[in-house]
Amino acid sequence: MSQDDGTAAARWTVKAELCAVGRDKPLLVALAAIFCLYCGVVAGPILYAFLAIRGMADFFK
């Protein structure tokens, strides 16, 4: 396989992946919403509690 063929194959792969992302938009939106809820409800309070224990939570007040 020559370098041009490899570049063409990579271009096709990128194009195919971008099309797949376009088809999966509802799934990506759902995953982003779940991630935001996780950060706000689970990770945020845990991080704040850790900082409070270390005495660094005063920065957020």
CSV table of N, CA and C in Angstrom, one decimal:
chain,number,residue,atom,x,y,z
A,1,MET,N,0.9,-1.2,0.0
A,1,MET,CA,0.0,0.0,0.0
A,1,MET,C,0.9,1.2,0.0
A,2,SER,N,0.6,2.1,-0.9
A,2,SER,CA,1.4,3.3,-1.0
A,2,SER,C,0.9,4.4,0.0
A,3,GLN,N,1.7,5.4,0.2
A,3,GLN,CA,1.3,6.5,1.2
A,3,GLN,C,0.0,7.1,0.8
A,4,ASP,N,-0.2,7.3,-0.5
A,4,ASP,CA,-1.5,7.9,-1.0
A,4,ASP,C,-2.7,7.1,-0.6
A,5,ASP,N,-2.5,5.8,-0.8
A,5,ASP,CA,-3.6,4.8,-0.4
A,5,ASP,C,-3.9,4.9,1.1
A,6,GLY,N,-2.8,5.0,1.9
A,6,GLY,CA,-3.0,5.1,3.3
A,6,GLY,C,-3.7,6.3,3.7
A,7,THR,N,-3.4,7.4,3.1
A,7,THR,CA,-4.0,8.7,3.4
A,7,THR,C,-5.5,8.7,3.0
A,8,ALA,N,-5.8,8.1,1.8
A,8,ALA,CA,-7.2,7.9,1.3
A,8,ALA,C,-8.0,7.1,2.3
A,9,ALA,N,-7.4,6.0,2.8
A,9,ALA,CA,-8.0,5.1,3.7
A,9,ALA,C,-8.3,5.8,5.1
A,10,ALA,N,-7.3,6.6,5.5
A,10,ALA,CA,-7.5,7.4,6.7
A,10,ALA,C,-8.6,8.4,6.6
A,11,ARG,N,-8.6,9.1,5.4
A,11,ARG,CA,-9.7,10.1,5.1
A,11,ARG,C,-11.1,9.4,5.2
A,12,TRP,N,-11.1,8.2,4.5
A,12,TRP,CA,-12.4,7.5,4.5
A,12,TRP,C,-12.8,7.1,5.9
A,13,THR,N,-11.9,6.7,6.8
A,13,THR,CA,-12.1,6.3,8.1
A,13,THR,C,-12.6,7.5,8.9
A,14,VAL,N,-12.0,8.7,8.8
A,14,VAL,CA,-12.4,9.9,9.5
A,14,VAL,C,-13.8,10.3,9.0
A,15,LYS,N,-14.0,10.2,7.7
A,15,LYS,CA,-15.4,10.6,7.2
A,15,LYS,C,-16.4,9.6,7.8
A,16,ALA,N,-16.1,8.3,7.8
A,16,ALA,CA,-17.0,7.4,8.3
A,16,ALA,C,-17.3,7.6,9.8
A,17,GLU,N,-16.3,7.9,10.5
A,17,GLU,CA,-16.4,8.2,12.0
A,17,GLU,C,-17.3,9.4,12.2
A,18,LEU,N,-17.1,10.5,11.4
A,18,LEU,CA,-17.9,11.7,11.6
A,18,LEU,C,-19.3,11.4,11.2
A,19,CYS,N,-19.6,10.6,10.2
A,19,CYS,CA,-21.0,10.2,9.9
A,19,CYS,C,-21.6,9.4,11.0
A,20,ALA,N,-20.8,8.5,11.7
A,20,ALA,CA,-21.3,7.7,12.8
A,20,ALA,C,-21.6,8.7,14.0
A,21,VAL,N,-20.8,9.7,14.2
A,21,VAL,CA,-21.1,10.6,15.3
A,21,VAL,C,-22.4,11.3,15.0
A,22,GLY,N,-22.6,11.7,13.7
A,22,GLY,CA,-23.9,12.4,13.3
A,22,GLY,C,-25.1,11.5,13.6
A,23,ARG,N,-24.9,10.2,13.3
A,23,ARG,CA,-26.1,9.3,13.6
A,23,ARG,C,-26.3,9.1,15.1
A,24,ASP,N,-25.2,9.2,15.9
A,24,ASP,CA,-25.3,8.9,17.3
A,24,ASP,C,-25.5,10.1,18.2
A,25,LYS,N,-26.0,11.2,17.6
A,25,LYS,CA,-26.2,12.4,18.4
A,25,LYS,C,-27.1,12.3,19.6
A,26,PRO,N,-28.2,11.6,19.5
A,26,PRO,CA,-29.0,11.4,20.7
A,26,PRO,C,-28.3,10.7,21.8
A,27,LEU,N,-27.5,9.7,21.4
A,27,LEU,CA,-26.8,8.9,22.4
A,27,LEU,C,-25.7,9.8,23.1
A,28,LEU,N,-25.0,10.6,22.3
A,28,LEU,CA,-24.0,11.5,22.8
A,28,LEU,C,-24.6,12.6,23.8
A,29,VAL,N,-25.8,13.1,23.4
A,29,VAL,CA,-26.5,14.0,24.3
A,29,VAL,C,-26.9,13.4,25.6
A,30,ALA,N,-27.4,12.2,25.5
A,30,ALA,CA,-27.7,11.5,26.7
A,30,ALA,C,-26.5,11.2,27.6
A,31,LEU,N,-25.4,10.8,27.0
A,31,LEU,CA,-24.2,10.5,27.8
A,31,LEU,C,-23.7,11.8,28.4
A,32,ALA,N,-23.7,12.9,27.7
A,32,ALA,CA,-23.3,14.2,28.2
A,32,ALA,C,-24.2,14.6,29.4
A,33,ALA,N,-25.5,14.4,29.3
A,33,ALA,CA,-26.4,14.8,30.4
A,33,ALA,C,-26.1,13.9,31.6
A,34,ILE,N,-25.9,12.6,31.4
A,34,ILE,CA,-25.5,11.8,32.5
A,34,ILE,C,-24.2,12.2,33.2
A,35,PHE,N,-23.2,12.5,32.4
A,35,PHE,CA,-21.9,13.0,32.9
A,35,PHE,C,-22.1,14.3,33.7
A,36,CYS,N,-22.9,15.2,33.2
A,36,CYS,CA,-23.1,16.5,33.9
A,36,CYS,C,-23.8,16.2,35.3
A,37,LEU,N,-24.8,15.4,35.2
A,37,LEU,CA,-25.5,15.0,36.5
A,37,LEU,C,-24.6,14.3,37.5
A,38,TYR,N,-23.7,13.4,37.0
A,38,TYR,CA,-22.8,12.8,37.8
A,38,TYR,C,-21.8,13.8,38.5
A,39,CYS,N,-21.3,14.7,37.7
A,39,CYS,CA,-20.4,15.7,38.2
A,39,CYS,C,-21.1,16.6,39.3
A,40,GLY,N,-22.3,17.0,39.0
A,40,GLY,CA,-23.0,17.9,39.9
A,40,GLY,C,-23.5,17.2,41.2
A,41,VAL,N,-23.9,16.0,41.1
A,41,VAL,CA,-24.6,15.3,42.2
A,41,VAL,C,-23.6,14.4,43.0
A,42,VAL,N,-22.6,13.8,42.3
A,42,VAL,CA,-21.8,12.9,43.0
A,42,VAL,C,-20.4,13.4,43.2
A,43,ALA,N,-19.7,13.8,42.1
A,43,ALA,CA,-18.3,14.2,42.2
A,43,ALA,C,-18.1,15.5,42.9
A,44,GLY,N,-19.0,16.5,42.6
A,44,GLY,CA,-18.9,17.8,43.2
A,44,GLY,C,-18.9,17.8,44.7
A,45,PRO,N,-20.0,17.2,45.3
A,45,PRO,CA,-20.0,17.2,46.8
A,45,PRO,C,-18.8,16.4,47.4
A,46,ILE,N,-18.4,15.3,46.7
A,46,ILE,CA,-17.2,14.6,47.2
A,46,ILE,C,-16.0,15.4,47.2
A,47,LEU,N,-15.8,16.1,46.1
A,47,LEU,CA,-14.6,17.0,46.0
A,47,LEU,C,-14.7,18.1,47.0
A,48,TYR,N,-15.9,18.7,47.2
A,48,TYR,CA,-16.1,19.8,48.2
A,48,TYR,C,-15.8,19.3,49.6
A,49,ALA,N,-16.3,18.1,49.9
A,49,ALA,CA,-16.0,17.5,51.2
A,49,ALA,C,-14.5,17.2,51.4
A,50,PHE,N,-13.9,16.8,50.4
A,50,PHE,CA,-12.4,16.5,50.5
A,50,PHE,C,-11.7,17.8,50.8
A,51,LEU,N,-12.1,18.9,50.1
A,51,LEU,CA,-11.4,20.2,50.3
A,51,LEU,C,-11.8,20.7,51.6
A,52,ALA,N,-13.0,20.5,52.1
A,52,ALA,CA,-13.4,21.0,53.5
A,52,ALA,C,-12.5,20.3,54.5
A,53,ILE,N,-12.3,19.0,54.4
A,53,ILE,CA,-11.5,18.3,55.3
A,53,ILE,C,-10.1,18.8,55.3
A,54,ARG,N,-9.6,19.1,54.1
A,54,ARG,CA,-8.2,19.6,54.0
A,54,ARG,C,-8.1,21.1,54.4
A,55,GLY,N,-9.3,21.8,54.6
A,55,GLY,CA,-9.3,23.2,55.0
A,55,GLY,C,-9.1,24.1,53.8
A,56,MET,N,-9.4,23.7,52.6
A,56,MET,CA,-9.2,24.5,51.4
A,56,MET,C,-10.6,24.9,50.8
A,57,ALA,N,-11.7,24.6,51.5
A,57,ALA,CA,-13.0,24.9,50.9
A,57,ALA,C,-13.4,26.3,51.1
A,58,ASP,N,-12.6,27.1,51.9
A,58,ASP,CA,-13.0,28.5,52.1
A,58,ASP,C,-12.9,29.3,50.8
A,59,PHE,N,-12.1,28.8,49.9
A,59,PHE,CA,-12.0,29.5,48.6
A,59,PHE,C,-13.3,29.6,47.9
A,60,PHE,N,-14.2,28.6,48.0
A,60,PHE,CA,-15.5,28.6,47.3
A,60,PHE,C,-16.6,29.4,48.0
A,61,LYS,N,-16.3,30.0,49.2
A,61,LYS,CA,-17.3,30.7,49.9
A,61,LYS,C,-17.3,32.2,49.5
